[in-house]
Coordinates of C-alpha atoms in Angstrom, one line a residue:
M1 CA 15.4 21.6 9.5
I2 CA 17.6 19.6 11.8
Q3 CA 21.1 21.1 11.8
T4 CA 24.5 19.4 12.2
I5 CA 27.0 21.1 14.5
D6 CA 30.5 20.4 15.6
D7 CA 32.8 21.1 18.5
A8 CA 34.2 24.3 16.9
H9 CA 30.8 25.9 16.4
F10 CA 28.8 24.5 19.4
K11 CA 29.1 27.4 21.7
S12 CA 28.2 30.0 19.1
F13 CA 25.4 27.9 17.9
I14 CA 23.6 27.6 21.2
E15 CA 24.1 31.3 21.9
S16 CA 22.9 32.3 18.4
T17 CA 19.1 32.3 19.1
S18 CA 16.6 32.9 21.8
Q19 CA 14.7 29.8 20.6
T20 CA 14.8 26.6 22.5
I21 CA 17.6 24.3 21.2
I22 CA 17.6 20.6 21.5
V23 CA 21.0 19.0 20.8
D24 CA 21.1 15.3 20.0
F25 CA 24.4 13.6 20.9
W26 CA 24.5 10.5 18.6
A27 CA 26.6 8.1 16.6
E28 CA 26.0 6.2 13.3
W29 CA 26.5 2.8 15.0
C30 CA 23.9 3.6 17.8
G31 CA 20.6 1.7 17.4
P32 CA 18.7 3.8 19.9
C33 CA 20.0 6.9 18.1
K34 CA 18.3 5.6 14.9
Q35 CA 15.1 5.0 16.9
I36 CA 14.9 8.6 18.1
A37 CA 15.7 10.2 14.8
P38 CA 12.2 10.1 13.4
V39 CA 10.8 11.5 16.7
L40 CA 13.2 14.4 16.4
A41 CA 12.2 14.9 12.8
D42 CA 8.5 15.0 13.8
L43 CA 9.2 17.5 16.6
D44 CA 11.3 19.6 14.2
S45 CA 8.4 19.8 11.8
E46 CA 5.7 20.4 14.4
Y47 CA 7.6 23.0 16.5
K48 CA 9.7 24.7 13.8
D49 CA 8.6 28.1 15.0
S50 CA 9.6 27.6 18.6
I51 CA 12.5 25.1 18.8
T52 CA 15.7 24.3 16.9
I53 CA 17.1 20.8 16.7
A54 CA 20.7 20.0 16.1
K55 CA 22.8 16.9 16.0
I56 CA 26.4 16.4 17.1
N57 CA 28.2 13.1 16.2
I58 CA 30.2 12.0 19.2
D59 CA 32.6 10.0 17.0
H60 CA 33.7 13.1 15.2
N61 CA 33.4 15.6 18.0
N62 CA 34.8 14.6 21.4
Q63 CA 35.2 17.9 23.2
T64 CA 31.6 18.9 23.6
P65 CA 30.3 15.5 24.9
V66 CA 33.1 15.6 27.6
Q67 CA 32.2 19.2 28.5
Y68 CA 28.6 18.3 29.0
E69 CA 29.3 14.9 30.7
V70 CA 27.5 12.9 28.0
R71 CA 28.2 9.3 29.0
S72 CA 25.5 7.5 27.0
I73 CA 23.8 8.1 23.7
P74 CA 21.4 9.2 22.6
T75 CA 21.5 12.2 25.0
L76 CA 19.3 15.2 24.3
L77 CA 20.4 18.5 25.9
F78 CA 17.9 21.3 26.2
F79 CA 19.2 24.9 25.9
K80 CA 17.6 28.3 26.1
D81 CA 19.5 31.6 25.7
G82 CA 22.8 29.6 25.8
Q83 CA 22.0 28.0 29.1
L84 CA 21.6 24.2 29.6
L85 CA 18.3 23.6 31.3
G86 CA 17.7 19.9 31.0
R87 CA 18.6 16.6 29.5
T88 CA 17.2 13.2 28.6
V89 CA 19.1 10.0 28.0
G90 CA 18.1 7.1 25.8
A91 CA 15.5 6.6 23.0
V92 CA 12.7 8.5 24.7
S93 CA 9.3 8.9 23.4
K94 CA 8.0 12.0 21.6
Q95 CA 5.6 12.6 24.4
L96 CA 8.4 12.5 27.0
I97 CA 10.3 15.2 25.1
I98 CA 7.2 17.3 24.8
D99 CA 6.5 16.9 28.5
K100 CA 10.2 17.9 29.2
L101 CA 9.9 21.0 27.1
D102 CA 6.6 21.9 28.7
N103 CA 7.9 21.3 32.3
L104 CA 11.0 23.4 31.6
K105 CA 8.7 26.1 30.1
L106 CA 10.6 25.9 26.8
I107 CA 7.5 25.7 24.5

C-alpha cells in the first residue's frame, strides 16, 4: 500500500525499514504526477515484498523538498537503509523505474 508521509515523519520513515523506499514528490495540480500515479500503484503491487512506496505532497510539506533539492515534480527518490541512492525526475515509465532499481541493486 502506498503511504503518505510528511516533513515531520520523513526521516524516521526512511530509516524505519531495510526495504528499498521510493518517495514520490508530487502535487495535486501536477499533470505528470497524475500520469505516474498508476505506474507507482503497479510497482507497489508487483514488488510489495521488496519495496515501499511513499508520497509527499510538496504543497503541504516544504522542508523535505528543499532538503533534497527537489526542483521539479514528479521527482522520485530511491532510499535504502536511510541513504539516498538515486532519483528520477518527470513522468518516467515503469520500465525506467525498474531499470533504475535494478541498476542500483535495490531489487
